[in-house]
PDB file of C-alpha atoms in Angstrom:
ATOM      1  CA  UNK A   1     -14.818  50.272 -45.885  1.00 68.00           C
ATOM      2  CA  UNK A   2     -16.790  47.323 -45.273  1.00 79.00           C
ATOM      3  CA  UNK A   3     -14.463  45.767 -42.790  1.00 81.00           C
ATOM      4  CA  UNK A   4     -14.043  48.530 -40.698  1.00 78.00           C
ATOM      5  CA  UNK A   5     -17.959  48.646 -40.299  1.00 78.00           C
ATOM      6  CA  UNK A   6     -17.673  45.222 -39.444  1.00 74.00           C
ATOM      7  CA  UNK A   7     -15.133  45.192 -36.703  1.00 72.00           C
ATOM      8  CA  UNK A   8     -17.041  48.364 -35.935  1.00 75.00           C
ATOM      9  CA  UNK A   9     -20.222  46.488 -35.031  1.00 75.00           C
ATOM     10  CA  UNK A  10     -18.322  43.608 -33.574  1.00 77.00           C
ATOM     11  CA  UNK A  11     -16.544  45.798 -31.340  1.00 76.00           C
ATOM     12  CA  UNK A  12     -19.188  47.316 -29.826  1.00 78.00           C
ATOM     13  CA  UNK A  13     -21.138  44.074 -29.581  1.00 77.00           C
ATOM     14  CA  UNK A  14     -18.073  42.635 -27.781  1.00 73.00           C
ATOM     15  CA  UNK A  15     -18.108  46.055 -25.365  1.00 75.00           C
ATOM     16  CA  UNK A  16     -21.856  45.679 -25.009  1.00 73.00           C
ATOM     17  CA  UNK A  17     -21.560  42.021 -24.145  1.00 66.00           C
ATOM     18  CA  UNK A  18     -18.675  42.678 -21.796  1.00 66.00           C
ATOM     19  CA  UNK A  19     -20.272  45.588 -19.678  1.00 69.00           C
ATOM     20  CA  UNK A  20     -24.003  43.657 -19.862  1.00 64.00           C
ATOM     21  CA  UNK A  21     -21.968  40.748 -18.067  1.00 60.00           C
ATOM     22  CA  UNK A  22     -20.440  43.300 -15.731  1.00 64.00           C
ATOM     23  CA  UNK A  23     -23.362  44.294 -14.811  1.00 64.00           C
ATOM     24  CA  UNK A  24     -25.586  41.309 -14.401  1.00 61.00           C
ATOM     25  CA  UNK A  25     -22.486  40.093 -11.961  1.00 59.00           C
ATOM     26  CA  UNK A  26     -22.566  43.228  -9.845  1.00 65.00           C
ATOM     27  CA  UNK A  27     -26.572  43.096  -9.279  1.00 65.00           C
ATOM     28  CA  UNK A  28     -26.848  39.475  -8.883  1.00 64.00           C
ATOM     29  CA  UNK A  29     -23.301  38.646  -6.930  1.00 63.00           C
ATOM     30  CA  UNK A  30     -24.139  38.688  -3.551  1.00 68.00           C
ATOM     31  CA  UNK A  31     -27.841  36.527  -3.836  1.00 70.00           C
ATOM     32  CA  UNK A  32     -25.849  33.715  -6.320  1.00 67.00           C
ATOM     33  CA  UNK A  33     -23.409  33.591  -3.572  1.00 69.00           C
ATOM     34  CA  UNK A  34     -25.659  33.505  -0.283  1.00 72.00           C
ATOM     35  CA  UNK A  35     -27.936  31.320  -2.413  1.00 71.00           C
ATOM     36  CA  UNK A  36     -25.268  28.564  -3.059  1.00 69.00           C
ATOM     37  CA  UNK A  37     -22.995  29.024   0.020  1.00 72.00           C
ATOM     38  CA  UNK A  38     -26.244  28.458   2.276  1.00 75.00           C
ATOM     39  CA  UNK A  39     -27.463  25.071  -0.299  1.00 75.00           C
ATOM     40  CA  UNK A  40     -23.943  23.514   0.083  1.00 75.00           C
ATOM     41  CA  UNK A  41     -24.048  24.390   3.899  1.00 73.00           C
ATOM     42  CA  UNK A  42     -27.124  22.698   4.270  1.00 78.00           C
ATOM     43  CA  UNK A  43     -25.524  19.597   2.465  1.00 79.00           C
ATOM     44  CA  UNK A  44     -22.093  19.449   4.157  1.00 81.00           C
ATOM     45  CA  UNK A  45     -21.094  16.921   7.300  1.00 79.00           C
ATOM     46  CA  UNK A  46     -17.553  19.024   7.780  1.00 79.00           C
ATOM     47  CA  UNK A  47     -16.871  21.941   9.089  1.00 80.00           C
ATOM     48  CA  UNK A  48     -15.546  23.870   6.167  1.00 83.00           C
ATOM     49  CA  UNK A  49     -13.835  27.129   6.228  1.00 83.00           C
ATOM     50  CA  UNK A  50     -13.570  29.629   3.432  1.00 85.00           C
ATOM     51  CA  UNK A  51     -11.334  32.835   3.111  1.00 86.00           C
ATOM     52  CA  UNK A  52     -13.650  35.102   0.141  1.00 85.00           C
ATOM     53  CA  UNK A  53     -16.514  34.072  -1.830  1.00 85.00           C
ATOM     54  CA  UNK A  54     -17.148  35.877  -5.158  1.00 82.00           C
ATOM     55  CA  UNK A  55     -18.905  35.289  -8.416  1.00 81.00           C
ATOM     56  CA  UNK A  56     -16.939  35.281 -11.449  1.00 79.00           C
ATOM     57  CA  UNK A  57     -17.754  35.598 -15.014  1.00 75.00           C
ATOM     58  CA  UNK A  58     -14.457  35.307 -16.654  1.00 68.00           C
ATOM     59  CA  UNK A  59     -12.195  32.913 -14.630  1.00 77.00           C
ATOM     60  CA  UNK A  60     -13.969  29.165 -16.304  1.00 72.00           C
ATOM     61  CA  UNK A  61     -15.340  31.053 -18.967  1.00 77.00           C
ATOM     62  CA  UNK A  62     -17.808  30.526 -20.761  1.00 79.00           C
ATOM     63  CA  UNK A  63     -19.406  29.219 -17.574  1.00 82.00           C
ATOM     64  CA  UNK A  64     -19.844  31.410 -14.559  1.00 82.00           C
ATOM     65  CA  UNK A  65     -18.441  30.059 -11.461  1.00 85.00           C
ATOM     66  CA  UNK A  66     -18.426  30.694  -7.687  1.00 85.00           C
ATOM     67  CA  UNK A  67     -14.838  31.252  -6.247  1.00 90.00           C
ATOM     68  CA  UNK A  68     -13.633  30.391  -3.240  1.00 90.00           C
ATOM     69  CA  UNK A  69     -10.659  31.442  -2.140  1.00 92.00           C
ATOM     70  CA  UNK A  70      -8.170  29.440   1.052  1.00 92.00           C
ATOM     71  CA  UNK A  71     -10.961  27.299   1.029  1.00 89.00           C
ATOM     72  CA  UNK A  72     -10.079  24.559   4.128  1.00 89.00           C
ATOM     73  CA  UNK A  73     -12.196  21.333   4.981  1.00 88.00           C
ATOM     74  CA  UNK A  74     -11.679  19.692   8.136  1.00 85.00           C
ATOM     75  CA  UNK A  75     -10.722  16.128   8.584  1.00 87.00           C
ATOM     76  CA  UNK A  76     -13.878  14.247   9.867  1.00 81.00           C
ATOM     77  CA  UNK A  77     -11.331  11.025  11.073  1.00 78.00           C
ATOM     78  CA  UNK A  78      -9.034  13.580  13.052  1.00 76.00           C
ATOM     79  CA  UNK A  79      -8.836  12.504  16.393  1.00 72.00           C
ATOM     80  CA  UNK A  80      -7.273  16.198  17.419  1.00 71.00           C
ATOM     81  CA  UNK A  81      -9.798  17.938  14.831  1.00 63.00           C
ATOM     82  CA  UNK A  82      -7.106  19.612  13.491  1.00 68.00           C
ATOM     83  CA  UNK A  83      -6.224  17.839  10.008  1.00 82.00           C
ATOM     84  CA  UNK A  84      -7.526  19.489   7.321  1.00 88.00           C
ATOM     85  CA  UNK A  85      -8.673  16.729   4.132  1.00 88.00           C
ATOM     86  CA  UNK A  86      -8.671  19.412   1.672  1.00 92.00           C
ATOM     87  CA  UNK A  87      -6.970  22.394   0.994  1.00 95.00           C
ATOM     88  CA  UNK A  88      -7.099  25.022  -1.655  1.00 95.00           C
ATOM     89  CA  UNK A  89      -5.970  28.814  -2.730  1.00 95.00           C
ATOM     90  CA  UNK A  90      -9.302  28.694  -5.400  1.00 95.00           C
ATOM     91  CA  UNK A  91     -11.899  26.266  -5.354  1.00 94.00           C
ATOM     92  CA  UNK A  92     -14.664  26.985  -8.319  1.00 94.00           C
ATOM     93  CA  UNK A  93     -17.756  25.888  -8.730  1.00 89.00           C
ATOM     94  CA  UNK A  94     -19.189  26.282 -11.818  1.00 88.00           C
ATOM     95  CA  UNK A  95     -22.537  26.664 -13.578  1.00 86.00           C
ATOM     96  CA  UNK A  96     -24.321  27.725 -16.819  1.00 82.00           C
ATOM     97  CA  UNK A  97     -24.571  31.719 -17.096  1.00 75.00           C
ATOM     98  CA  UNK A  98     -28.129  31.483 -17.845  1.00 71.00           C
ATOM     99  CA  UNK A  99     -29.191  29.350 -14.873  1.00 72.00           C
ATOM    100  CA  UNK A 100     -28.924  33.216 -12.683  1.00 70.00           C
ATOM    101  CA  UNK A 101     -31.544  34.141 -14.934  1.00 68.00           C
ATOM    102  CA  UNK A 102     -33.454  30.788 -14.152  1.00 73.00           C
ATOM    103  CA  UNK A 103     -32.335  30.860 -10.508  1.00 73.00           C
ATOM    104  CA  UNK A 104     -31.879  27.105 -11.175  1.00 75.00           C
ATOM    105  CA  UNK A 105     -28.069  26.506 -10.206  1.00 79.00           C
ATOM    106  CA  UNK A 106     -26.851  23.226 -11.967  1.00 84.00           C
ATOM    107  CA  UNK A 107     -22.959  22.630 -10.699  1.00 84.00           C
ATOM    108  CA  UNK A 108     -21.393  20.724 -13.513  1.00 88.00           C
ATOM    109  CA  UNK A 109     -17.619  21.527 -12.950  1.00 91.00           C
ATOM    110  CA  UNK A 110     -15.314  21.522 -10.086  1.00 92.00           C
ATOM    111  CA  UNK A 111     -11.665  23.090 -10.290  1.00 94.00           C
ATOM    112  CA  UNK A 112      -9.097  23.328  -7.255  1.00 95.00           C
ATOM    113  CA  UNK A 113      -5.627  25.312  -7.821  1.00 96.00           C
ATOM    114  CA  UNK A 114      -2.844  25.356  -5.330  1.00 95.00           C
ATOM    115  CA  UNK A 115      -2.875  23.328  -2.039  1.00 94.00           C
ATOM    116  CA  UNK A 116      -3.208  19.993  -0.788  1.00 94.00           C
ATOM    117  CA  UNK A 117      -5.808  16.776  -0.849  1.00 93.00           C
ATOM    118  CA  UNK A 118      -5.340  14.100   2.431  1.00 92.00           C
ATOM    119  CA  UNK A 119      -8.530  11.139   1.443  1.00 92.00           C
ATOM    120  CA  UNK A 120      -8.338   8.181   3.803  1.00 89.00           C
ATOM    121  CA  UNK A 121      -9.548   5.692   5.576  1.00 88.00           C
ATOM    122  CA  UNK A 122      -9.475   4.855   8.945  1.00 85.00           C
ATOM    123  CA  UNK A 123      -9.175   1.394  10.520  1.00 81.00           C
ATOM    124  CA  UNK A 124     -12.635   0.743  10.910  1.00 82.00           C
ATOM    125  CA  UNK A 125     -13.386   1.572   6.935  1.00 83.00           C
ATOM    126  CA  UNK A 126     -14.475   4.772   7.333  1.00 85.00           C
ATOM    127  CA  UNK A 127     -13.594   7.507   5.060  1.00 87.00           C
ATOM    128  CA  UNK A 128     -12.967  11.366   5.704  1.00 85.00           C
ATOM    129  CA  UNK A 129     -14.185  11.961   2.165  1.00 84.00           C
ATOM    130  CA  UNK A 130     -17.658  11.177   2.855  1.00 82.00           C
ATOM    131  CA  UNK A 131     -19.022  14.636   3.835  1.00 82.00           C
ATOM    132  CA  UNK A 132     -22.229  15.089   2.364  1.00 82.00           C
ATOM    133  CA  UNK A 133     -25.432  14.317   4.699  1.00 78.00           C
ATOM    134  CA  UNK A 134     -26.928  11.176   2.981  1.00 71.00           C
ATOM    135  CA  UNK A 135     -30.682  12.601   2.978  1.00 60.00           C
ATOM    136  CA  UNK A 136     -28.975  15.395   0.544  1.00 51.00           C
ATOM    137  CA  UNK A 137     -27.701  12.921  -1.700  1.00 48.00           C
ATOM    138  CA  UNK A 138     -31.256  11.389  -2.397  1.00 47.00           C
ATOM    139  CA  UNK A 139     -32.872  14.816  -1.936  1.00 53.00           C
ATOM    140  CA  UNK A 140     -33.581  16.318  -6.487  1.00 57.00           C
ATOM    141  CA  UNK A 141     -33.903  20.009  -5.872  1.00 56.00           C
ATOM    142  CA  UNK A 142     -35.195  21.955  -9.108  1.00 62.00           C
ATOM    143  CA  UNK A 143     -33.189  25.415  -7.798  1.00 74.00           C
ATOM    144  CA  UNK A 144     -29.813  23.521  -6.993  1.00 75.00           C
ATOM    145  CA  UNK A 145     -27.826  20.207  -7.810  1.00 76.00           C
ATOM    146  CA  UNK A 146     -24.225  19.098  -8.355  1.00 76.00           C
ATOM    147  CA  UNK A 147     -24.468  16.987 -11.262  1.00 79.00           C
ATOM    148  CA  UNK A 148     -20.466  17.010 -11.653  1.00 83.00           C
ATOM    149  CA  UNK A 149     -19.143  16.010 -15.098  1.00 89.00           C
ATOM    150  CA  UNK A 150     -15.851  17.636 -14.901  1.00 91.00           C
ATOM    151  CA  UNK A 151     -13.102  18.025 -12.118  1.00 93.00           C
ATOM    152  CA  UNK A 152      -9.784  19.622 -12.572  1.00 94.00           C
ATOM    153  CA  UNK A 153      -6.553  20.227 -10.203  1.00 95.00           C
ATOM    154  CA  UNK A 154      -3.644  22.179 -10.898  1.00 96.00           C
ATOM    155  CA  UNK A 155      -1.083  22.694  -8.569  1.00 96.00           C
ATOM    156  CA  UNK A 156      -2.571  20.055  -5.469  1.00 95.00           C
ATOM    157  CA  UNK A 157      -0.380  17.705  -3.527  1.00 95.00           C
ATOM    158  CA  UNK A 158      -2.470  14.505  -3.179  1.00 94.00           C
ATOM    159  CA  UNK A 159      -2.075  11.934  -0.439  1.00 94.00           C
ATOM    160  CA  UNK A 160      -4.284   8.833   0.081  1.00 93.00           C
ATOM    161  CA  UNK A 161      -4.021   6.406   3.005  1.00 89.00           C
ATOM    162  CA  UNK A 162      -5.510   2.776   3.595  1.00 89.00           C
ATOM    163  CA  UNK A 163      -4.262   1.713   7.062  1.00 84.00           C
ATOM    164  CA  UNK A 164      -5.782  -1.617   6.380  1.00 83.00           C
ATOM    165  CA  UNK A 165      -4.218  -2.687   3.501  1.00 83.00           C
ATOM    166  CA  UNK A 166      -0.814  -0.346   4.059  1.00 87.00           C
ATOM    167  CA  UNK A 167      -1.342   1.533   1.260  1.00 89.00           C
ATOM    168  CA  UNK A 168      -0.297   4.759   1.046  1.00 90.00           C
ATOM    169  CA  UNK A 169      -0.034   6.805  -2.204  1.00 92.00           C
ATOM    170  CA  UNK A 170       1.768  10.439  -2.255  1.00 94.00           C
ATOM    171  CA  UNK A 171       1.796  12.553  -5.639  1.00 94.00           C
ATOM    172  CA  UNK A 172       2.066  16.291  -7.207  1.00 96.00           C
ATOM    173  CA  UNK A 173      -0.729  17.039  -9.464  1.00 95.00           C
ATOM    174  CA  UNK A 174       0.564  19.554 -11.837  1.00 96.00           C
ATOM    175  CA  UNK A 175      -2.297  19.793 -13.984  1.00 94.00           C
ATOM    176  CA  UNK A 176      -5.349  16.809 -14.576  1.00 93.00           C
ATOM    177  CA  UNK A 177      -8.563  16.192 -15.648  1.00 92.00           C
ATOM    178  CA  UNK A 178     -10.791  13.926 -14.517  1.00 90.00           C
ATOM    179  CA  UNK A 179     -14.674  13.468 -16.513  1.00 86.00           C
ATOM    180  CA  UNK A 180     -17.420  11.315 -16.529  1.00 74.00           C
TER     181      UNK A 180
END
């Protein structure tokens, strides 16, 4: 008798947990999204081009995350402006649940699944990974910063090239980890 009033309780915790999260992510999806698309636009150097932007509870759970989906960022080295340095189905950035109550968005995690990464350098030294304005580098915001202690990649074909020293490295990333 007493476990069934248990799981009881603990089911409808879990339900009331569940639809409070549904909720909270219906009423606050469109302002966590404008809110970080337009802070990460402000911070950018290339042109980046993104397929759908939603909010998601469940995907890097226990953290919330924004996903972007064909997510594409331009080549800033391309001499036809047509290579693309980064490619990916999902790109999340992710985030503490509570800081949409705090409306003080922390980015601690980045995870790309399925496509393609091209970093380089051109002959001059210059790299086409370098695509964040250096005043927004400098610039400690209280209501947004990418502090990133975890990146992931599943499914990403990597390429980097050094003219300079010949180097050229080419590899499948199944599935990896990087923190710090």
């Amino acid at each position: 008798m007493r476990i069934k009033k248990f799981l009881l309780y603990f089911f409808l915790a879990l339900g009331l947990l569940v639809a409070t999260v549904f909720v909270i992510g219906k009423f606050y999806n469109n302002q966590v999204k404008d809110f970080v698309v337009g802070k990460l636009n402000e911070r950018l150097t290339a042109k980046v081009r993104v397929g759908e932007v939603d909010l998601t509870f469940f995907d890097n759970f226990p953290q919330a995350a924004i996903r972007f989906s064909q997510v594409s960022i331009a080549d800033k080295l391309s001499k036809t402006g047509l290579d693309t340095m980064l490619y990916a189905d999902r790109l999340y950035l992710s985030f503490n649940f509570w800081d949409i109550w705090n409306k003080n968005y922390k980015i601690t995690r980045l995870s790309v699944e399925g496509g393609m990464c091209h970093l380089a350098f051109n002959e001059a030294g210059e790299s086409n990974f370098d695509i964040w304005k250096s005043d927004s580098l400098n610039k400690e915001q209280s209501d947004f910063q990418i502090a990133l202690q975890q990146a992931s990649f599943e499914d990403v074909f990597f390429k980097f090239t050094q003219p300079d020293n010949q180097q050229e490295l080419r590899c499948f990333i199944k599935n990896a980890q990087l923190s710090g």
